[in-house]
Tab-separated table of C-alpha atoms in Angstrom:
chain	number	residue	atom	x	y	z
A	1	UNK	CA	-46.388	14.465	-98.021
A	2	UNK	CA	-45.592	17.884	-96.929
A	3	UNK	CA	-47.097	17.266	-93.987
A	4	UNK	CA	-45.233	13.975	-92.046
A	5	UNK	CA	-41.999	16.066	-93.594
A	6	UNK	CA	-43.002	18.716	-91.415
A	7	UNK	CA	-43.970	17.104	-88.572
A	8	UNK	CA	-40.640	14.240	-88.613
A	9	UNK	CA	-38.305	17.287	-89.038
A	10	UNK	CA	-40.660	18.934	-86.169
A	11	UNK	CA	-40.105	15.411	-83.968
A	12	UNK	CA	-36.036	16.079	-84.539
A	13	UNK	CA	-35.799	19.230	-83.551
A	14	UNK	CA	-37.367	19.137	-80.228
A	15	UNK	CA	-35.032	14.986	-79.465
A	16	UNK	CA	-32.078	17.765	-80.397
A	17	UNK	CA	-33.786	20.487	-78.143
A	18	UNK	CA	-33.970	17.708	-75.365
A	19	UNK	CA	-30.413	15.863	-76.230
A	20	UNK	CA	-28.698	19.305	-76.090
A	21	UNK	CA	-30.569	19.866	-72.537
A	22	UNK	CA	-28.370	16.681	-71.139
A	23	UNK	CA	-26.550	17.847	-69.010
A	24	UNK	CA	-23.003	16.156	-70.304
A	25	UNK	CA	-21.606	12.876	-67.774
A	26	UNK	CA	-25.543	11.799	-67.933
A	27	UNK	CA	-26.443	12.075	-71.249
A	28	UNK	CA	-23.032	10.036	-72.077
A	29	UNK	CA	-23.881	7.264	-69.073
A	30	UNK	CA	-27.880	7.604	-71.224
A	31	UNK	CA	-25.890	7.455	-74.224
A	32	UNK	CA	-23.525	4.068	-73.037
A	33	UNK	CA	-25.341	2.231	-72.095
A	34	UNK	CA	-27.819	1.962	-75.475
A	35	UNK	CA	-25.171	1.590	-77.523
A	36	UNK	CA	-24.368	-1.410	-75.204
A	37	UNK	CA	-27.854	-3.319	-75.610
A	38	UNK	CA	-27.535	-1.822	-79.528
A	39	UNK	CA	-24.243	-3.755	-79.961
A	40	UNK	CA	-25.875	-6.503	-78.031
A	41	UNK	CA	-28.607	-6.590	-79.896
A	42	UNK	CA	-27.204	-7.005	-83.419
A	43	UNK	CA	-24.564	-9.419	-82.522
A	44	UNK	CA	-26.480	-11.524	-80.764
A	45	UNK	CA	-25.471	-11.111	-77.497
A	46	UNK	CA	-27.287	-12.514	-74.789
A	47	UNK	CA	-25.828	-14.418	-72.722
A	48	UNK	CA	-26.244	-11.777	-69.597
A	49	UNK	CA	-24.692	-14.288	-66.326
A	50	UNK	CA	-21.661	-13.050	-67.587
A	51	UNK	CA	-21.642	-9.536	-67.518
A	52	UNK	CA	-24.329	-9.566	-64.644
A	53	UNK	CA	-23.880	-9.384	-60.322
A	54	UNK	CA	-23.751	-12.625	-59.439
A	55	UNK	CA	-22.456	-12.774	-55.191
A	56	UNK	CA	-21.566	-16.266	-55.946
A	57	UNK	CA	-18.880	-15.390	-58.652
A	58	UNK	CA	-18.483	-12.578	-56.988
A	59	UNK	CA	-16.924	-14.072	-53.709
A	60	UNK	CA	-15.729	-17.392	-55.096
A	61	UNK	CA	-13.678	-15.880	-58.272
A	62	UNK	CA	-13.185	-12.340	-57.009
A	63	UNK	CA	-15.054	-10.816	-60.113
A	64	UNK	CA	-15.784	-7.174	-58.959
A	65	UNK	CA	-16.567	-6.132	-62.428
A	66	UNK	CA	-18.913	-7.640	-62.393
A	67	UNK	CA	-20.245	-4.473	-60.021
A	68	UNK	CA	-20.127	-1.645	-62.570
A	69	UNK	CA	-20.872	-4.167	-65.860
A	70	UNK	CA	-24.353	-5.113	-64.570
A	71	UNK	CA	-25.669	-1.520	-63.995
A	72	UNK	CA	-24.584	-1.124	-67.870
A	73	UNK	CA	-26.483	-4.160	-69.498
A	74	UNK	CA	-29.465	-3.825	-70.272
A	75	UNK	CA	-31.795	-7.292	-70.380
A	76	UNK	CA	-34.389	-5.760	-73.185
A	77	UNK	CA	-35.976	-2.938	-74.598
A	78	UNK	CA	-38.403	-1.823	-72.278
A	79	UNK	CA	-35.983	-2.606	-69.296
A	80	UNK	CA	-33.238	0.126	-70.327
A	81	UNK	CA	-35.966	2.545	-71.529
A	82	UNK	CA	-37.771	2.718	-68.799
A	83	UNK	CA	-33.913	3.287	-66.259
A	84	UNK	CA	-33.319	5.922	-69.018
A	85	UNK	CA	-36.153	7.416	-68.473
A	86	UNK	CA	-36.199	7.793	-65.341
A	87	UNK	CA	-31.904	8.731	-65.075
A	88	UNK	CA	-33.190	12.260	-67.470
A	89	UNK	CA	-34.625	13.980	-65.173
A	90	UNK	CA	-32.810	12.600	-62.224
A	91	UNK	CA	-29.560	13.079	-63.510
A	92	UNK	CA	-29.772	15.885	-65.351
A	93	UNK	CA	-30.708	17.411	-61.537
A	94	UNK	CA	-28.277	16.356	-59.694
A	95	UNK	CA	-25.009	16.837	-62.269
A	96	UNK	CA	-26.315	20.919	-62.343
A	97	UNK	CA	-25.814	20.790	-58.937
A	98	UNK	CA	-22.484	19.019	-57.634
A	99	UNK	CA	-20.686	18.912	-60.786
A	100	UNK	CA	-20.439	16.173	-63.777
A	101	UNK	CA	-17.403	14.953	-61.788
A	102	UNK	CA	-19.238	14.838	-58.411
A	103	UNK	CA	-21.898	13.040	-60.302
A	104	UNK	CA	-19.317	10.100	-61.617
A	105	UNK	CA	-18.328	10.438	-58.101
A	106	UNK	CA	-21.455	9.423	-56.746
A	107	UNK	CA	-22.308	7.008	-59.269
A	108	UNK	CA	-19.326	4.768	-58.307
A	109	UNK	CA	-19.951	5.400	-54.653
A	110	UNK	CA	-23.432	3.656	-54.565
A	111	UNK	CA	-22.905	0.814	-57.327
A	112	UNK	CA	-19.976	-0.530	-55.599
A	113	UNK	CA	-21.578	0.048	-52.057
A	114	UNK	CA	-25.287	-1.976	-52.984
A	115	UNK	CA	-23.408	-4.149	-54.249
A	116	UNK	CA	-21.591	-4.201	-50.665
A	117	UNK	CA	-24.853	-4.806	-49.145
A	118	UNK	CA	-25.980	-7.175	-51.225
A	119	UNK	CA	-22.808	-9.276	-50.667
A	120	UNK	CA	-24.120	-8.735	-46.357
A	121	UNK	CA	-27.545	-10.092	-47.492
A	122	UNK	CA	-26.618	-12.569	-49.391
A	123	UNK	CA	-24.537	-13.968	-46.738
A	124	UNK	CA	-26.754	-13.531	-44.448
A	125	UNK	CA	-29.534	-14.587	-45.867
A	126	UNK	CA	-27.183	-18.080	-46.958
A	127	UNK	CA	-25.409	-18.610	-43.107
A	128	UNK	CA	-27.316	-18.324	-40.650
A	129	UNK	CA	-28.166	-20.127	-38.273
A	130	UNK	CA	-31.870	-19.460	-38.310
A	131	UNK	CA	-32.558	-20.525	-42.117
A	132	UNK	CA	-30.382	-20.663	-44.953
A	133	UNK	CA	-32.084	-19.676	-48.254
A	134	UNK	CA	-29.321	-19.861	-50.849
A	135	UNK	CA	-31.140	-18.492	-53.885
A	136	UNK	CA	-29.497	-14.614	-53.663
A	137	UNK	CA	-26.102	-16.544	-54.229
A	138	UNK	CA	-27.066	-17.066	-57.809
A	139	UNK	CA	-29.759	-14.476	-58.386
A	140	UNK	CA	-28.264	-12.588	-61.196
A	141	UNK	CA	-29.201	-9.260	-61.439
A	142	UNK	CA	-28.864	-5.870	-64.567
A	143	UNK	CA	-29.373	-2.929	-64.794
A	144	UNK	CA	-28.975	1.047	-64.023
A	145	UNK	CA	-32.259	0.619	-61.541
A	146	UNK	CA	-29.866	-0.175	-58.324
A	147	UNK	CA	-28.724	2.797	-58.687
A	148	UNK	CA	-31.643	4.916	-59.607
A	149	UNK	CA	-33.560	3.688	-56.157
A	150	UNK	CA	-30.375	5.098	-54.459
A	151	UNK	CA	-31.280	8.700	-56.579
A	152	UNK	CA	-34.653	8.782	-56.199
A	153	UNK	CA	-33.780	8.299	-51.804
A	154	UNK	CA	-30.866	11.148	-51.831
A	155	UNK	CA	-33.815	13.811	-53.831
A	156	UNK	CA	-36.767	12.786	-51.357
A	157	UNK	CA	-35.025	13.371	-48.371
A	158	UNK	CA	-32.961	16.670	-49.344
A	159	UNK	CA	-36.745	18.104	-51.385
A	160	UNK	CA	-37.704	18.502	-47.483
A	161	UNK	CA	-41.378	17.903	-49.228
A	162	UNK	CA	-43.969	15.320	-46.667
A	163	UNK	CA	-46.035	13.908	-49.763
A	164	UNK	CA	-44.945	11.800	-52.763
A	165	UNK	CA	-47.226	11.538	-55.494
A	166	UNK	CA	-47.639	7.910	-56.440
A	167	UNK	CA	-47.584	7.491	-60.377
A	168	UNK	CA	-50.238	10.487	-60.663
A	169	UNK	CA	-52.822	7.701	-58.382
A	170	UNK	CA	-52.669	8.790	-54.231
A	171	UNK	CA	-49.648	10.267	-52.014
A	172	UNK	CA	-47.226	8.919	-49.804
A	173	UNK	CA	-45.375	10.312	-46.656
A	174	UNK	CA	-42.152	11.407	-48.551
A	175	UNK	CA	-40.026	8.839	-45.838
A	176	UNK	CA	-42.058	5.822	-47.757
A	177	UNK	CA	-41.989	6.970	-51.553
A	178	UNK	CA	-39.313	4.900	-52.066
A	179	UNK	CA	-40.640	1.904	-50.627
A	180	UNK	CA	-44.474	2.342	-51.929
A	181	UNK	CA	-42.461	2.419	-55.205
A	182	UNK	CA	-40.341	-0.088	-54.622
A	183	UNK	CA	-43.419	-3.081	-53.498
A	184	UNK	CA	-44.958	-1.813	-56.861
A	185	UNK	CA	-42.546	-2.699	-59.086
A	186	UNK	CA	-41.889	-5.730	-57.579
A	187	UNK	CA	-45.905	-6.437	-58.422
A	188	UNK	CA	-46.002	-4.658	-61.713
A	189	UNK	CA	-42.977	-6.390	-62.562
A	190	UNK	CA	-42.009	-9.786	-60.799
A	191	UNK	CA	-38.888	-10.956	-62.728
A	192	UNK	CA	-36.458	-7.839	-61.926
A	193	UNK	CA	-34.387	-7.998	-58.628
A	194	UNK	CA	-36.038	-8.138	-55.147
A	195	UNK	CA	-32.232	-7.603	-53.455
A	196	UNK	CA	-31.224	-5.207	-56.158
A	197	UNK	CA	-33.337	-2.414	-56.102
A	198	UNK	CA	-33.874	-2.501	-52.157
A	199	UNK	CA	-30.430	-2.252	-51.605
A	200	UNK	CA	-30.122	1.051	-53.912
A	201	UNK	CA	-32.425	1.634	-51.682
A	202	UNK	CA	-30.212	1.068	-48.009
A	203	UNK	CA	-27.449	2.655	-49.890
A	204	UNK	CA	-29.325	6.087	-50.390
A	205	UNK	CA	-30.631	6.126	-46.813
A	206	UNK	CA	-26.905	5.965	-45.833
A	207	UNK	CA	-25.321	8.274	-48.480
A	208	UNK	CA	-27.963	10.916	-46.896
A	209	UNK	CA	-28.161	9.886	-42.831
A	210	UNK	CA	-24.061	11.156	-43.406
A	211	UNK	CA	-22.103	7.515	-43.650
A	212	UNK	CA	-20.412	7.345	-47.461
A	213	UNK	CA	-18.972	11.519	-45.346
A	214	UNK	CA	-16.139	10.037	-44.967
A	215	UNK	CA	-15.193	8.805	-48.724
A	216	UNK	CA	-15.822	11.622	-50.182
A	217	UNK	CA	-13.001	14.073	-51.139
A	218	UNK	CA	-12.369	17.865	-51.283
A	219	UNK	CA	-13.501	20.740	-54.237
A	220	UNK	CA	-9.357	20.261	-54.640
A	221	UNK	CA	-9.150	16.193	-55.606
A	222	UNK	CA	-12.196	17.524	-58.130
A	223	UNK	CA	-10.177	20.960	-59.118
A	224	UNK	CA	-7.063	18.305	-59.878
A	225	UNK	CA	-9.257	16.210	-61.643
A	226	UNK	CA	-10.781	17.968	-64.173
A	227	UNK	CA	-7.459	20.156	-64.474
A	228	UNK	CA	-5.695	16.876	-66.557
A	229	UNK	CA	-4.808	16.996	-69.474
A	230	UNK	CA	-5.865	13.618	-70.367
A	231	UNK	CA	-9.915	14.979	-69.304
A	232	UNK	CA	-10.175	18.436	-71.579
A	233	UNK	CA	-11.617	17.543	-73.963
A	234	UNK	CA	-14.856	16.320	-72.373
A	235	UNK	CA	-14.357	19.985	-69.864
A	236	UNK	CA	-14.361	21.837	-72.862
A	237	UNK	CA	-17.023	20.545	-74.298
A	238	UNK	CA	-20.900	22.963	-73.516
A	239	UNK	CA	-22.672	20.909	-72.173
A	240	UNK	CA	-19.461	20.228	-69.384
A	241	UNK	CA	-20.800	21.533	-65.761
A	242	UNK	CA	-17.501	22.129	-63.394
A	243	UNK	CA	-16.811	21.278	-60.362
A	244	UNK	CA	-15.597	24.139	-58.546
A	245	UNK	CA	-19.252	26.659	-58.827
A	246	UNK	CA	-20.765	24.389	-57.217
A	247	UNK	CA	-20.696	23.252	-53.212
A	248	UNK	CA	-18.143	25.870	-51.068
A	249	UNK	CA	-17.598	22.768	-48.755
A	250	UNK	CA	-16.015	20.180	-50.959
A	251	UNK	CA	-19.269	17.800	-50.515
A	252	UNK	CA	-22.058	16.475	-52.134
A	253	UNK	CA	-25.187	17.588	-50.786
A	254	UNK	CA	-26.011	15.247	-47.571
A	255	UNK	CA	-29.169	15.430	-45.701
A	256	UNK	CA	-27.134	15.531	-42.181
A	257	UNK	CA	-24.810	18.794	-44.205
A	258	UNK	CA	-28.079	20.471	-45.339
A	259	UNK	CA	-28.981	23.713	-43.935
A	260	UNK	CA	-31.627	24.482	-41.524
A	261	UNK	CA	-33.590	27.115	-43.233
A	262	UNK	CA	-36.768	28.309	-42.816
A	263	UNK	CA	-37.587	28.517	-46.470
A	264	UNK	CA	-41.161	26.708	-47.663
A	265	UNK	CA	-39.382	24.854	-50.497
A	266	UNK	CA	-41.338	24.620	-53.683
A	267	UNK	CA	-40.731	24.408	-57.535
A	268	UNK	CA	-39.324	21.563	-59.042
A	269	UNK	CA	-36.493	19.253	-58.431
A	270	UNK	CA	-32.922	21.852	-58.997
A	271	UNK	CA	-35.123	24.277	-56.880
A	272	UNK	CA	-35.469	22.382	-54.142
A	273	UNK	CA	-31.457	20.513	-54.309
A	274	UNK	CA	-29.998	23.759	-54.993
A	275	UNK	CA	-31.746	24.776	-51.262
A	276	UNK	CA	-30.844	22.305	-49.454
A	277	UNK	CA	-27.301	22.211	-50.455
A	278	UNK	CA	-24.277	22.349	-47.436
A	279	UNK	CA	-23.419	25.360	-46.132
A	280	UNK	CA	-20.494	26.039	-43.934
A	281	UNK	CA	-22.003	25.769	-40.167
A	282	UNK	CA	-21.276	28.872	-37.795
A	283	UNK	CA	-19.231	27.706	-34.926
A	284	UNK	CA	-21.412	29.171	-32.394
A	285	UNK	CA	-19.997	32.424	-30.070
A	286	UNK	CA	-18.774	30.669	-26.245
A	287	UNK	CA	-20.823	32.289	-23.308
A	288	UNK	CA	-17.509	31.812	-21.735
A	289	UNK	CA	-15.573	34.770	-23.532
A	290	UNK	CA	-12.679	37.378	-22.010
A	291	UNK	CA	-14.699	40.326	-20.898
A	292	UNK	CA	-11.833	42.495	-21.503
A	293	UNK	CA	-12.190	41.754	-25.148
A	294	UNK	CA	-15.530	41.466	-26.712
A	295	UNK	CA	-16.916	39.632	-29.962
A	296	UNK	CA	-15.096	37.452	-32.137
A	297	UNK	CA	-11.318	37.710	-32.931
A	298	UNK	CA	-8.688	36.337	-34.741
A	299	UNK	CA	-5.324	36.138	-35.830
A	300	UNK	CA	-3.879	39.914	-38.009
A	301	UNK	CA	-3.460	38.625	-40.938
A	302	UNK	CA	-4.875	35.357	-41.310
A	303	UNK	CA	-7.848	34.949	-43.959
A	304	UNK	CA	-11.369	35.292	-42.492
A	305	UNK	CA	-13.688	32.898	-42.410
A	306	UNK	CA	-16.805	32.995	-43.202
A	307	UNK	CA	-19.615	33.365	-41.299
A	308	UNK	CA	-23.239	34.373	-40.613
A	309	UNK	CA	-25.675	36.816	-38.532
A	310	UNK	CA	-26.011	36.050	-35.278
A	311	UNK	CA	-28.874	38.630	-34.387
A	312	UNK	CA	-30.844	41.791	-35.126
A	313	UNK	CA	-28.212	43.950	-34.805
A	314	UNK	CA	-26.234	41.779	-37.032
A	315	UNK	CA	-28.905	41.570	-40.103
A	316	UNK	CA	-27.439	45.902	-41.378
A	317	UNK	CA	-24.499	45.293	-41.428
A	318	UNK	CA	-23.497	45.305	-44.166
A	319	UNK	CA	-25.416	48.093	-44.912
A	320	UNK	CA	-23.091	49.770	-41.541
A	321	UNK	CA	-19.198	48.878	-43.299
A	322	UNK	CA	-16.718	51.436	-44.179
A	323	UNK	CA	-16.001	51.855	-47.885
A	324	UNK	CA	-12.253	52.067	-46.632
A	325	UNK	CA	-10.101	52.693	-44.149
A	326	UNK	CA	-9.225	56.456	-45.023
A	327	UNK	CA	-12.720	57.150	-45.788
A	328	UNK	CA	-13.831	59.611	-43.218
A	329	UNK	CA	-17.793	58.546	-42.303
A	330	UNK	CA	-19.763	55.413	-44.760
A	331	UNK	CA	-22.521	56.934	-45.844
A	332	UNK	CA	-24.876	54.392	-43.503
A	333	UNK	CA	-23.820	56.292	-40.360
A	334	UNK	CA	-24.520	59.322	-41.795
A	335	UNK	CA	-27.829	59.010	-39.694
A	336	UNK	CA	-26.002	58.286	-36.159
A	337	UNK	CA	-24.095	60.787	-36.677
A	338	UNK	CA	-26.270	63.643	-37.730
A	339	UNK	CA	-27.365	65.807	-35.403
A	340	UNK	CA	-23.520	65.963	-34.998
A	341	UNK	CA	-22.842	66.952	-38.041
A	342	UNK	CA	-25.572	70.275	-37.855
A	343	UNK	CA	-23.938	71.553	-34.558
A	344	UNK	CA	-20.744	71.413	-36.898
A	345	UNK	CA	-22.248	72.939	-39.651
A	346	UNK	CA	-20.565	75.982	-39.171
A	347	UNK	CA	-16.633	75.062	-38.738
A	348	UNK	CA	-14.190	77.747	-37.393
A	349	UNK	CA	-11.146	78.150	-40.115
A	350	UNK	CA	-7.600	75.519	-39.840
A	351	UNK	CA	-9.917	73.618	-37.845
A	352	UNK	CA	-10.186	70.557	-40.273
A	353	UNK	CA	-13.226	69.410	-41.558
A	354	UNK	CA	-13.087	65.441	-42.414
A	355	UNK	CA	-15.595	64.004	-40.311
A	356	UNK	CA	-13.008	61.376	-38.722
A	357	UNK	CA	-13.342	63.666	-36.231
A	358	UNK	CA	-16.395	64.045	-35.564
A	359	UNK	CA	-16.940	60.109	-35.865
A	360	UNK	CA	-13.981	60.315	-32.917
A	361	UNK	CA	-16.445	63.090	-30.928
A	362	UNK	CA	-19.169	61.182	-30.877
A	363	UNK	CA	-17.529	57.507	-30.230
A	364	UNK	CA	-16.398	59.016	-26.962
A	365	UNK	CA	-19.833	60.383	-25.834
A	366	UNK	CA	-21.513	56.976	-26.902
A	367	UNK	CA	-17.751	54.839	-25.822
A	368	UNK	CA	-15.351	54.832	-22.766
A	369	UNK	CA	-11.804	55.132	-23.673
A	370	UNK	CA	-10.887	51.876	-21.779
A	371	UNK	CA	-12.638	50.518	-24.778
A	372	UNK	CA	-11.332	52.143	-27.469
A	373	UNK	CA	-7.863	50.762	-25.816
A	374	UNK	CA	-9.498	47.785	-25.721
A	375	UNK	CA	-9.893	47.527	-30.071
A	376	UNK	CA	-6.603	49.390	-30.180
A	377	UNK	CA	-5.090	47.072	-28.318
A	378	UNK	CA	-6.730	44.311	-30.493
A	379	UNK	CA	-4.401	45.492	-33.778
A	380	UNK	CA	-7.202	48.060	-34.907
A	381	UNK	CA	-6.091	52.106	-36.741
A	382	UNK	CA	-7.802	54.595	-34.253
A	383	UNK	CA	-8.961	56.569	-36.753
A	384	UNK	CA	-11.158	53.049	-37.998
A	385	UNK	CA	-11.499	52.323	-34.471
A	386	UNK	CA	-13.757	55.825	-34.176
A	387	UNK	CA	-15.440	55.920	-37.549
A	388	UNK	CA	-15.892	51.954	-36.692
A	389	UNK	CA	-17.674	52.743	-32.941
A	390	UNK	CA	-19.689	55.880	-34.626
A	391	UNK	CA	-20.903	53.367	-37.810
A	392	UNK	CA	-22.154	51.404	-34.684
A	393	UNK	CA	-24.247	53.519	-32.513
A	394	UNK	CA	-21.326	52.220	-30.227
A	395	UNK	CA	-21.886	49.250	-30.012
A	396	UNK	CA	-18.992	47.387	-29.206
A	397	UNK	CA	-19.015	43.689	-30.688
A	398	UNK	CA	-20.910	44.843	-33.833
A	399	UNK	CA	-17.589	48.166	-34.168
A	400	UNK	CA	-14.792	45.043	-33.632
A	401	UNK	CA	-17.796	43.120	-36.213
A	402	UNK	CA	-17.323	46.569	-39.237
A	403	UNK	CA	-13.233	45.928	-38.086
A	404	UNK	CA	-13.098	43.201	-38.634
A	405	UNK	CA	-14.469	42.962	-42.126
A	406	UNK	CA	-12.430	45.687	-43.297
A	407	UNK	CA	-9.429	43.494	-42.311
A	408	UNK	CA	-9.911	41.189	-44.239
């Protein structure tokens, strides 16, 4: 008797820990779908033809609500359990990457686009001049699996893996993975919507290749929603994930915007998705730059844009940055001017001992007055120019990078 109590308590604790580990929106979707099914079961409601996605009703009666009611209702307990168990890992990892509001927007976007594809294929099949197939018009699709197929396509495209394992039986190329699942599910469970799953796959591919980028708002849109008073109760929830700490570009990760990193992607889905999140692209420097002003210029007083390293010398740029505009010489420049410091160890009385004098002397040796005047004409302080040139070992381009970084 005692062992049964202990096992029940342990099972309850594990379920609680599992549930608390699911982010806010994913757990809300699971709870809403489960409650809807439970209510339907208790009241004996089984008229799913009233809430499913029925193309004939959407077209003739303009019942667009079916686009969203169809993904929340499920026809059986097995249908509900299977879909929710698939949603938890997919939704949780995507929500941790994008934030709760962005995931909600993506679900709405995928459900809507999948419904549009569904209608287009149905109309083409029914009214094409070669062979008319009207059965799709009266096919009733219900369940969250259409959105799940879209999520599978997105996760597979962003993971960077070359192959995927199908239920532990065999491996297939990653690009064929969603299609293999579509075929297997259709063979094993014949009473499922082939067109609903197919349109989910098409919607996922359209999303991953950036066809929906013009429909995805920026960070300010989601931040404005999160700051609204009517959402404050949800935002304060411990499991709620803010969008402000996610992707800086304000877009849901897409295939077309992913960073072309050479890193080998491995580990869990979170590592893969975060590694393939889009970064701000670095605008390549024009080869036709004015030779009078080498490097990258910017308007004084304007916020500095994010840039990435362009060559091998830039990789150590951060180590060369000056501590402040009044600092004599950055510590990283000590190597470059070590010989000069040894020659000036014995200073005559009355001579300024600041290392900026040494930086100026060295900069005059490695850079011409004309180059210094060019930098001064760009609006930089003379002392900063001399120290930057010394820290850059005479490389004018690197010196400009240092000055621009310090100005920012």
